[in-house]
Amino acid sequence: VTGQCIGVGMIGCGTVGCGVARLLHEQGARYARLLGKSIELRRVLVRDMAKLRTSNGFSVIDRQILTDDPQAFFATADMPIVIEVAGGGGPVGNYVRKALAAGKHVVTANKALLATQGPELFELGRKYGAAIAFEASCGGGIPLVTALQFGLVAEQIDALYGILNGTSNYVLTEMTQNNKTYNAALDEAMARGFAEADPAADVNGQDAAQKLAVLASQAFGISVGEDHVQFEGIDELDLADVAFGIELGYDIKLLAIAERVGELISLRVHPSFINTQLPLAQVCGSFNALSVFGQATGHTMYYGQGAGQLPTASAVVSDLLNIANGWYPQAFSKLHMWRDGQLPPRLLDPQDLISRFYLRLSAKDVPGVMANVSGILGDAGISLGALSQHEVASGQFVPVVIITHQARQGSLFKALEKIEKLDVIDGKPACIRIVDMP
Amino acid sequence: VTGQCIGVGMIGCGTVGCGVARLLHEQGARYARLLGKSIELRRVLVRDMAKLRTSNGFSVIDRQILTDDPQAFFATADMPIVIEVAGGGGPVGNYVRKALAAGKHVVTANKALLATQGPELFELGRKYGAAIAFEASCGGGIPLVTALQFGLVAEQIDALYGILNGTSNYVLTEMTQNNKTYNAALDEAMARGFAEADPAADVNGQDAAQKLAVLASQAFGISVGEDHVQFEGIDELDLADVAFGIELGYDIKLLAIAERVGELISLRVHPSFINTQLPLAQVCGSFNALSVFGQATGHTMYYGQGAGQLPTASAVVSDLLNIANGWYPQAFSKLHMWRDGQLPPRLLDPQDLISRFYLRLSAKDVPGVMANVSGILGDAGISLGALSQHEVASGQFVPVVIITHQARQGSLFKALEKIEKLDVIDGKPACIRIVDMP
């Protein structure tokens, strides 16, 4: 990275790629002043040459630099930095490997790639003296990666609690604050462009799990991959439970959680009831946030737009400038996440998770039901913090809502199996974890 | 910074210094693993050798390394990094200059020093190849400096709105949520250790103004000093106004504000009414937060403990590790804040500030008063958004609360002078700015 001009290649030119091109165009003079040299987007590798590429209605890419030929792309001279904003795995992973092996620094927004191949890519980068910058992979425009990697480097981090998927948070906000149905809210999220074209990974928790793998690897300096994170999404939530939770003083959020539990680590994504007074409870709509709990700093939180063209492009270009400035590659070489030879994290068995639980049973309105249910829970060592039976206009099954005290998840699930089999209980009990932060 | 051990000196060993010593002791093995070499606190310069130095009840400093002799301190061999946690100016500024001129990297938590001598110190550092790291100078354990400097480096920032003084925020929270008096709340803040021994600069806005000077210099890449920031504190607030504001849907916060207004910049600290729905309105007690508005990222916010022994020590030690890791000095040399020869910022004349205003007049309950008042405001081009006259049990003067539409501050102040002179108005009208964020 020398000379008066730095050549940059870009793989992919969809929403985020067009945002990157737009920032480089609009802010180019300022960036040149910051760097003491200019940035030149030299070649862009795309699948479909014919696609219209605009941001805010304006064309942002000189068609001359587009190519759909990977060989031509990699043959481009003076291109020491490659931005990857194509997303997904497959050929994209190969392109990233090829760039690293050629000693090119890589800026990537690809959480799926990092969460599945992070250790291998980092090893490759270290081997060839190429850095991988990935601020845009988590939390869009919020500099989460920078905060964990540099700002909190002295900190012993105990826990991360994140709202990391804007689509899920938007859907939950619309359901709870504006009484929309799940499907109506999801359609709206798609129309507004937060959701992916196929929103399955948004709403089933996988997207948040991938981001959590990246953030937990940094926060704890270990090798977390997507496979280490258990995830459940918002796609099976019942609006009735959301409403009962609000009555009880809880907001519902899809939380991505990484917690130290003694020597073990718990990694999970699931719908969670949290106290409405917590800062994370105030995070609404498409906003994301990460609460970090550390031994010295206590609670810090980072909040902003977790997706979208320009917020994500800002993160990509910040990485690009930090590489072009020369310091990031040096910092990357010292980074302890995804170190070669690191052992996989020692995970908490989900059965051993200790949590409070919200339960909703559909119970026959006959004497002795509650004695029966609380007897099964009591036998499993689970005591009740609150219990309320809701009146219904008609029908012999009434919803009974239970808040447990701290209980072992494995014991609770076994008790629920027994409860489900009772004649006086209709259907599968609903169960949502209540997340209490330190 | 080479070899198997990095020697560090520290100037000052009060609350934060003891926290730094404690982290280096407790986390030393982890830091050595991160760096590939160990950190050794080699010499600590103090004023009072006899003072007891503990954290959490434990002695954290080997008395052998204490000295009250600056010459002995600077003569210590193999000490390429100096931490300054003494605070204040005077001799401390000379020590920092001496360290920089000797090519030693400096980590400082001293916002007063930076806000008054920042440009000079940065020039000195650049001249001698010594870096200045200052994460701990603003926002305690929240990595605000890192976020602005690296995470948002690509971003064109339009505005900063910060709650940057924990004492003031604690006092305001206790006054509004727990109906405490100003004095009772301030005594509590001092007892809990957020406030300085002399809390004058906490409550009069000066501390927040110094932090804003540091943050605005970074956010806008310009040379802001304390003198450029107009400040008012919470020390003259009337609890009645806080209560009326809450009735109207506003929370009171001491905000530090840096805004671009066209080609100019407005820099100010003052008590502000903000909409209760804003994320900053949720920041209570001794917590700090900074809302950043950028052209690409929109709104991002950073939240956490803005003071206290361990949060601030975490920021100091993070800076230390980033220097010891080798990358920060390189990044510092590229930093554009406080560049030599930079022109002072072009400031918005406070008269030209456009804002909404909350006004409270004590008006005689006779016909024609409101016509008179609104006539004066109307003549100054100020229109009213809301007006309410409050009933009082007795007395002929009643409080009248007015919310203006957007108005020029200079015009408003002139109109208030005229209103104050009316026979039917008792005393000086209260005036609090209402801050609307983008």
Coordinates of C-alpha atoms in Angstrom, one line a residue, chain A:
Chain A
V1 CA 0.0 0.0 0.0
T2 CA 2.3 2.7 -1.3
G3 CA 2.2 5.4 -4.0
Q4 CA -0.2 8.3 -4.6
C5 CA -3.1 6.1 -5.5
I6 CA -4.4 2.9 -3.9
G7 CA -6.2 0.5 -6.3
V8 CA -9.2 -1.4 -4.9
G9 CA -11.1 -4.3 -6.3
M10 CA -14.7 -5.2 -5.3
I11 CA -16.4 -8.5 -5.5
G12 CA -20.2 -8.1 -5.8
C13 CA -22.1 -4.9 -6.5
G14 CA -25.6 -5.2 -5.0
T15 CA -27.1 -2.9 -2.5
V16 CA -24.0 -2.6 -0.2
G17 CA -21.6 -2.5 -3.1
C18 CA -23.4 0.4 -4.8
G19 CA -23.3 2.2 -1.4
V20 CA -19.5 1.7 -1.2
A21 CA -19.1 3.0 -4.8
R22 CA -21.3 6.0 -3.9
L23 CA -19.3 6.9 -0.7
L24 CA -16.0 6.5 -2.6
H25 CA -17.4 8.9 -5.2
E26 CA -19.0 11.4 -3.0
Q27 CA -16.4 11.5 -0.2
G28 CA -13.4 10.7 -2.3
A29 CA -11.8 14.1 -1.9
R30 CA -12.1 13.9 1.9
Y31 CA -10.7 10.4 2.0
A32 CA -7.7 11.4 -0.1
R33 CA -7.1 14.2 2.4
L34 CA -7.2 11.8 5.3
L35 CA -4.9 9.2 3.6
G36 CA -2.6 11.5 1.7
K37 CA -3.4 9.5 -1.3
S38 CA -6.5 8.7 -3.3
I39 CA -8.5 5.5 -3.5
E40 CA -9.4 4.2 -7.0
L41 CA -12.0 1.5 -7.5
R42 CA -10.2 -0.3 -10.2
R43 CA -12.3 -3.4 -11.0
V44 CA -15.7 -4.8 -9.9
L45 CA -16.5 -8.5 -10.3
V46 CA -20.2 -9.2 -10.8
R47 CA -22.4 -12.1 -11.9
D48 CA -24.8 -10.0 -14.1
M49 CA -23.2 -7.3 -16.2
A50 CA -26.6 -6.0 -17.3
K51 CA -28.1 -5.3 -13.9
L52 CA -28.8 -1.6 -13.2
R53 CA -26.6 -0.4 -10.4
T54 CA -27.8 2.8 -8.7
S55 CA -27.9 4.4 -5.3
N56 CA -30.5 7.0 -4.6
G57 CA -31.4 6.9 -8.2
F58 CA -27.9 7.8 -9.5
S59 CA -25.6 5.5 -11.4
V60 CA -22.6 4.9 -9.2
I61 CA -20.4 2.6 -11.2
D62 CA -18.4 3.3 -14.3
R63 CA -19.5 0.3 -16.5
Q64 CA -15.9 0.1 -17.9
I65 CA -14.7 -1.4 -14.6
L66 CA -17.3 -4.1 -14.4
T67 CA -16.3 -7.6 -15.3
D68 CA -18.0 -11.0 -14.9
D69 CA -14.7 -12.8 -15.5
P70 CA -12.9 -13.8 -12.2
Q71 CA -9.6 -14.3 -14.1
A72 CA -9.7 -10.8 -15.5
F73 CA -10.6 -9.5 -12.0
F74 CA -7.6 -11.1 -10.3
A75 CA -5.3 -10.2 -13.2
T76 CA -5.9 -6.5 -12.5
A77 CA -2.7 -4.7 -11.7
D78 CA -2.0 -2.6 -8.6
M79 CA -5.0 -3.8 -6.7
P80 CA -3.7 -4.5 -3.2
I81 CA -7.1 -4.4 -1.4
V82 CA -10.2 -6.4 -2.3
I83 CA -13.7 -5.6 -0.9
E84 CA -16.1 -8.6 -0.8
V85 CA -19.7 -7.6 -0.6
A86 CA -21.2 -10.5 -2.7
G87 CA -22.4 -12.4 0.4
G88 CA -22.9 -16.2 0.8
G89 CA -20.4 -19.0 0.4
G90 CA -19.5 -21.1 -2.6
P91 CA -17.4 -19.3 -5.2
V92 CA -17.2 -16.2 -3.0
G93 CA -15.2 -18.1 -0.4
N94 CA -12.9 -19.2 -3.2
Y95 CA -12.4 -15.6 -4.4
V96 CA -11.6 -14.5 -0.8
R97 CA -9.1 -17.3 -0.5
K98 CA -7.5 -16.4 -3.8
A99 CA -7.2 -12.7 -2.8
L100 CA -5.6 -13.6 0.5
A101 CA -3.2 -16.1 -1.0
A102 CA -2.1 -13.3 -3.4
G103 CA -1.4 -11.1 -0.3
K104 CA -4.3 -8.8 -0.9
H105 CA -6.0 -7.4 2.1
V106 CA -9.7 -8.2 2.2
V107 CA -12.6 -6.2 3.5
T108 CA -15.7 -8.3 3.9
A109 CA -19.3 -7.9 5.1
N110 CA -19.9 -11.6 4.9
K111 CA -20.9 -13.0 8.3
A112 CA -21.9 -16.3 6.8
L113 CA -18.5 -16.8 5.3
L114 CA -16.7 -15.8 8.5
A115 CA -18.9 -17.9 10.8
T116 CA -18.3 -21.0 8.8
Q117 CA -14.7 -20.5 7.4
G118 CA -13.3 -17.8 9.7
P119 CA -10.4 -19.8 11.2
E120 CA -9.3 -21.0 7.8
L121 CA -9.4 -17.6 6.2
F122 CA -7.6 -15.9 9.2
E123 CA -4.9 -18.6 9.0
L124 CA -4.5 -17.9 5.3
G125 CA -4.4 -14.2 5.8
R126 CA -1.8 -14.5 8.5
K127 CA 0.3 -16.8 6.3
Y128 CA 0.4 -14.4 3.4
G129 CA 0.6 -11.2 5.3
A130 CA -2.9 -10.2 4.3
A131 CA -5.4 -8.6 6.7
I132 CA -9.1 -9.4 6.9
A133 CA -11.3 -6.5 8.1
F134 CA -14.9 -7.3 8.9
E135 CA -16.6 -4.3 10.7
A136 CA -19.5 -4.6 8.2
S137 CA -20.2 -8.2 9.0
C138 CA -22.0 -7.4 12.3
G139 CA -24.2 -4.6 13.3
G140 CA -24.1 -2.6 10.0
G141 CA -23.0 0.9 10.7
I142 CA -22.4 0.4 14.4
P143 CA -18.6 -0.1 15.0
L144 CA -19.0 -3.2 17.1
V145 CA -16.0 -5.0 15.8
T146 CA -13.8 -1.9 16.4
A147 CA -15.2 -1.5 19.9
L148 CA -14.5 -5.1 20.9
Q149 CA -11.2 -5.4 19.1
F150 CA -9.5 -2.1 20.2
G151 CA -11.6 0.0 22.5
L152 CA -12.3 -2.9 25.0
V153 CA -9.1 -4.8 24.4
A154 CA -8.0 -4.6 28.1
E155 CA -11.4 -5.8 29.2
Q156 CA -12.3 -9.2 30.5
I157 CA -15.7 -9.6 28.9
D158 CA -18.3 -11.8 30.6
A159 CA -21.3 -11.5 28.4
L160 CA -22.7 -10.2 25.1
Y161 CA -26.4 -9.6 24.6
G162 CA -27.3 -8.4 21.1
I163 CA -30.2 -7.5 19.0
L164 CA -28.4 -8.3 15.8
N165 CA -31.1 -8.9 13.2
G166 CA -33.0 -5.7 12.1
T167 CA -35.8 -7.7 10.3
S168 CA -36.7 -9.7 13.4
N169 CA -36.6 -6.6 15.6
Y170 CA -38.7 -4.7 13.2
V171 CA -41.3 -7.5 13.1
L172 CA -41.4 -7.8 16.9
T173 CA -41.7 -4.0 17.3
E174 CA -44.6 -3.8 14.8
M175 CA -46.3 -6.8 16.5
T176 CA -46.0 -5.3 20.0
Q177 CA -46.4 -1.6 19.4
N178 CA -48.7 -1.5 16.4
N179 CA -50.6 -4.7 16.8
K180 CA -49.6 -6.0 13.4
T181 CA -49.6 -9.7 12.6
Y182 CA -46.3 -11.5 12.1
N183 CA -46.9 -11.8 8.3
A184 CA -48.0 -8.2 7.8
A185 CA -45.0 -7.0 9.7
L186 CA -42.6 -9.3 7.8
D187 CA -44.0 -8.2 4.4
E188 CA -43.4 -4.6 5.5
A189 CA -39.8 -5.3 6.5
M190 CA -39.2 -6.8 3.1
A191 CA -40.8 -3.9 1.3
R192 CA -38.6 -1.5 3.3
G193 CA -35.5 -3.4 2.3
F194 CA -34.2 -4.6 5.8
A195 CA -35.0 -8.2 5.1
E196 CA -33.1 -10.4 2.7
A197 CA -34.9 -11.5 -0.5
D198 CA -35.4 -14.8 1.3
P199 CA -35.9 -13.7 4.9
A200 CA -35.7 -17.3 6.3
A201 CA -32.3 -16.7 8.0
D202 CA -33.5 -13.4 9.3
V203 CA -36.4 -14.7 11.2
N204 CA -35.2 -18.2 12.2
G205 CA -32.2 -16.8 14.1
Q206 CA -29.4 -18.0 11.8
D207 CA -28.3 -14.6 10.7
A208 CA -28.0 -13.5 14.3
A209 CA -26.2 -16.7 15.2
Q210 CA -23.6 -16.0 12.5
K211 CA -23.0 -12.5 13.7
L212 CA -22.8 -13.8 17.3
A213 CA -20.1 -16.3 16.3
V214 CA -18.0 -13.4 14.9
L215 CA -18.5 -11.2 17.9
A216 CA -18.0 -13.9 20.5
S217 CA -14.8 -15.0 18.8
Q218 CA -13.5 -11.5 19.3
A219 CA -14.9 -10.8 22.8
F220 CA -13.5 -14.1 24.2
G221 CA -10.5 -14.5 21.9
I222 CA -11.7 -18.0 20.9
S223 CA -12.7 -20.0 17.8
V224 CA -16.5 -19.8 17.6
G225 CA -18.3 -20.9 14.5
E226 CA -21.9 -20.9 13.5
D227 CA -22.2 -24.5 14.6
H228 CA -21.5 -23.6 18.2
V229 CA -24.5 -21.4 18.4
Q230 CA -27.9 -22.9 19.1
F231 CA -30.6 -20.8 17.4
E232 CA -34.3 -20.4 17.5
G233 CA -36.1 -17.6 15.7
I234 CA -39.2 -15.5 16.0
D235 CA -41.0 -17.5 13.3
E236 CA -42.8 -19.7 15.8
L237 CA -43.8 -17.0 18.3
D238 CA -47.4 -16.8 19.3
L239 CA -48.7 -13.2 19.6
A240 CA -50.7 -14.2 22.7
D241 CA -47.5 -14.9 24.5
V242 CA -46.0 -11.5 23.5
A243 CA -49.1 -9.8 24.9
F244 CA -49.0 -11.8 28.2
G245 CA -45.3 -10.9 28.5
I246 CA -46.1 -7.2 28.2
E247 CA -48.7 -7.5 30.9
L248 CA -46.1 -8.9 33.1
G249 CA -43.6 -6.1 32.4
Y250 CA -41.4 -7.8 29.8
D251 CA -40.6 -6.8 26.2
I252 CA -39.9 -9.5 23.6
K253 CA -36.6 -9.4 21.7
L254 CA -34.7 -11.9 19.6
L255 CA -31.5 -11.9 21.6
A256 CA -28.1 -13.3 20.6
I257 CA -26.3 -14.3 23.8
A258 CA -22.7 -15.2 24.6
E259 CA -22.2 -15.7 28.3
R260 CA -19.4 -17.1 30.4
V261 CA -20.8 -19.7 32.8
G262 CA -17.8 -20.6 35.0
E263 CA -15.2 -22.1 32.7
L264 CA -17.8 -22.7 30.0
I265 CA -19.5 -20.5 27.4
S266 CA -23.2 -20.4 26.5
L267 CA -23.9 -19.4 22.9
R268 CA -27.5 -19.0 21.8
V269 CA -30.1 -17.0 19.9
H270 CA -33.7 -17.2 20.9
P271 CA -36.8 -15.0 21.5
S272 CA -36.3 -13.6 25.0
F273 CA -38.4 -11.7 27.5
I274 CA -36.4 -8.8 29.0
N275 CA -37.3 -6.2 31.6
T276 CA -38.9 -3.2 29.9
Q277 CA -36.5 -0.9 31.8
L278 CA -33.3 -2.3 30.2
P279 CA -31.6 -0.2 27.6
L280 CA -32.0 -3.1 25.1
A281 CA -35.7 -3.0 25.5
Q282 CA -35.8 0.5 24.1
V283 CA -34.2 -0.7 20.8
C284 CA -37.0 -0.7 18.3
G285 CA -37.7 -1.2 14.7
S286 CA -34.8 -1.9 12.4
F287 CA -32.2 -0.7 14.9
N288 CA -29.6 -3.1 16.4
A289 CA -27.7 -2.9 19.6
L290 CA -25.1 -4.9 21.5
S291 CA -24.9 -4.8 25.3
V292 CA -21.4 -5.8 26.6
F293 CA -20.8 -6.7 30.2
G294 CA -17.2 -6.6 31.3
Q295 CA -15.5 -6.9 34.7
A296 CA -14.0 -3.4 34.6
T297 CA -16.4 -1.4 32.4
G298 CA -19.6 -3.0 33.6
H299 CA -22.3 -2.4 31.1
T300 CA -21.6 -0.6 27.8
M301 CA -24.0 -0.6 24.9
Y302 CA -23.6 0.2 21.1
Y303 CA -26.7 1.2 19.1
G304 CA -27.5 2.0 15.5
Q305 CA -28.7 0.8 12.1
G306 CA -27.7 -2.8 11.8
A307 CA -28.3 -3.0 8.0
G308 CA -29.1 -0.8 5.0
Q309 CA -27.0 0.4 2.1
L310 CA -25.2 3.4 3.5
P311 CA -24.7 2.3 7.1
T312 CA -23.1 -1.0 6.0
A313 CA -21.1 0.8 3.3
S314 CA -19.7 3.2 5.9
A315 CA -18.4 0.2 7.8
V316 CA -16.8 -1.2 4.7
V317 CA -15.2 2.0 3.7
S318 CA -13.9 2.6 7.3
D319 CA -12.2 -0.8 7.1
L320 CA -10.8 0.2 3.7
L321 CA -9.4 3.5 5.1
N322 CA -7.9 1.7 8.1
I323 CA -6.1 -0.7 5.8
A324 CA -5.0 2.0 3.4
N325 CA -3.7 4.0 6.4
G326 CA -1.4 1.1 7.1
W327 CA -2.2 0.4 10.7
Y328 CA -4.9 -2.2 10.5
P329 CA -2.8 -4.9 8.9
Q330 CA -0.4 -4.6 11.8
A331 CA -3.2 -4.8 14.3
F332 CA -4.8 -7.8 12.5
S333 CA -1.6 -9.8 12.7
K334 CA -1.9 -9.5 16.5
L335 CA -5.6 -10.4 16.7
H336 CA -6.3 -13.4 18.8
M337 CA -9.6 -14.5 17.4
W338 CA -9.5 -17.6 15.2
R339 CA -5.9 -18.3 16.0
D340 CA -4.4 -21.4 14.4
G341 CA -4.6 -24.4 16.6
Q342 CA -7.1 -22.8 19.0
L343 CA -9.3 -25.4 20.7
P344 CA -13.0 -25.2 20.0
P345 CA -14.9 -23.4 22.8
R346 CA -16.0 -25.4 25.8
L347 CA -19.7 -25.0 25.5
L348 CA -22.3 -25.1 28.2
D349 CA -24.6 -28.0 27.6
P350 CA -28.0 -26.3 26.9
Q351 CA -29.6 -28.7 29.4
D352 CA -27.5 -27.0 32.1
L353 CA -28.6 -23.5 31.2
I354 CA -30.0 -21.8 34.3
S355 CA -32.7 -19.3 33.4
R356 CA -36.1 -18.1 34.4
F357 CA -38.9 -19.2 32.1
Y358 CA -42.2 -17.9 31.0
L359 CA -44.7 -20.8 30.4
R360 CA -48.2 -20.8 29.0
L361 CA -50.4 -23.9 29.4
S362 CA -53.8 -24.4 28.0
A363 CA -55.5 -26.0 31.0
K364 CA -58.9 -27.6 31.5
D365 CA -60.9 -25.5 34.0
V366 CA -61.3 -28.3 36.5
P367 CA -60.2 -28.6 40.2
G368 CA -56.8 -30.0 40.8
V369 CA -55.1 -29.0 37.5
M370 CA -52.8 -26.5 39.1
A371 CA -51.9 -28.8 41.9
N372 CA -51.0 -31.4 39.3
V373 CA -48.9 -29.0 37.2
S374 CA -47.1 -27.4 40.1
G375 CA -46.5 -30.8 41.5
I376 CA -44.6 -31.9 38.4
L377 CA -42.6 -28.7 38.3
G378 CA -41.9 -29.1 42.1
D379 CA -40.7 -32.6 41.6
A380 CA -38.2 -31.3 39.0
G381 CA -36.9 -28.8 41.5
I382 CA -38.6 -25.8 39.8
S383 CA -40.4 -23.3 41.9
L384 CA -42.9 -20.7 40.6
G385 CA -42.4 -17.0 40.8
A386 CA -45.8 -16.0 39.5
L387 CA -48.9 -17.7 38.2
S388 CA -52.0 -16.3 36.6
Q389 CA -55.0 -17.9 35.1
H390 CA -56.6 -15.8 32.5
E391 CA -60.4 -15.7 32.0
V392 CA -61.7 -16.6 28.7
A393 CA -65.2 -15.9 27.3
S394 CA -66.0 -19.4 26.4
G395 CA -64.5 -22.9 26.1
Q396 CA -63.3 -25.2 28.8
F397 CA -59.5 -24.6 28.2
V398 CA -58.1 -21.5 29.8
P399 CA -54.6 -20.1 29.4
V400 CA -52.4 -20.4 32.5
V401 CA -49.3 -18.3 32.6
I402 CA -46.4 -19.2 34.8
I403 CA -43.1 -17.5 35.6
T404 CA -40.6 -19.8 37.1
H405 CA -37.8 -19.0 39.4
Q406 CA -34.3 -19.9 38.2
A407 CA -34.4 -23.4 36.8
R408 CA -32.2 -25.8 34.9
Q409 CA -33.4 -25.9 31.3
G410 CA -33.1 -29.7 31.0
S411 CA -35.2 -30.3 34.1
L412 CA -37.8 -27.8 32.8
F413 CA -38.1 -29.3 29.4
K414 CA -38.5 -32.8 30.9
A415 CA -41.2 -31.5 33.2
L416 CA -43.0 -29.8 30.3
E417 CA -43.0 -33.1 28.5
K418 CA -44.8 -34.6 31.4
I419 CA -47.2 -31.7 31.7
E420 CA -48.0 -31.9 28.0
K421 CA -49.1 -35.5 28.5
L422 CA -51.7 -34.6 31.2
D423 CA -55.3 -35.1 30.0
V424 CA -56.2 -31.7 31.5
I425 CA -53.6 -29.9 29.3
D426 CA -54.3 -29.0 25.7
G427 CA -51.4 -28.9 23.2
K428 CA -47.8 -28.1 23.7
P429 CA -47.0 -25.6 26.4
A430 CA -45.4 -22.3 25.2
C431 CA -42.0 -21.6 26.7
I432 CA -40.0 -18.4 26.4
R433 CA -36.8 -17.7 28.3
I434 CA -36.6 -14.6 30.5
V435 CA -33.2 -13.1 30.2
D436 CA -31.9 -11.3 33.3
M437 CA -28.7 -9.3 32.6
P438 CA -26.0 -8.9 35.3

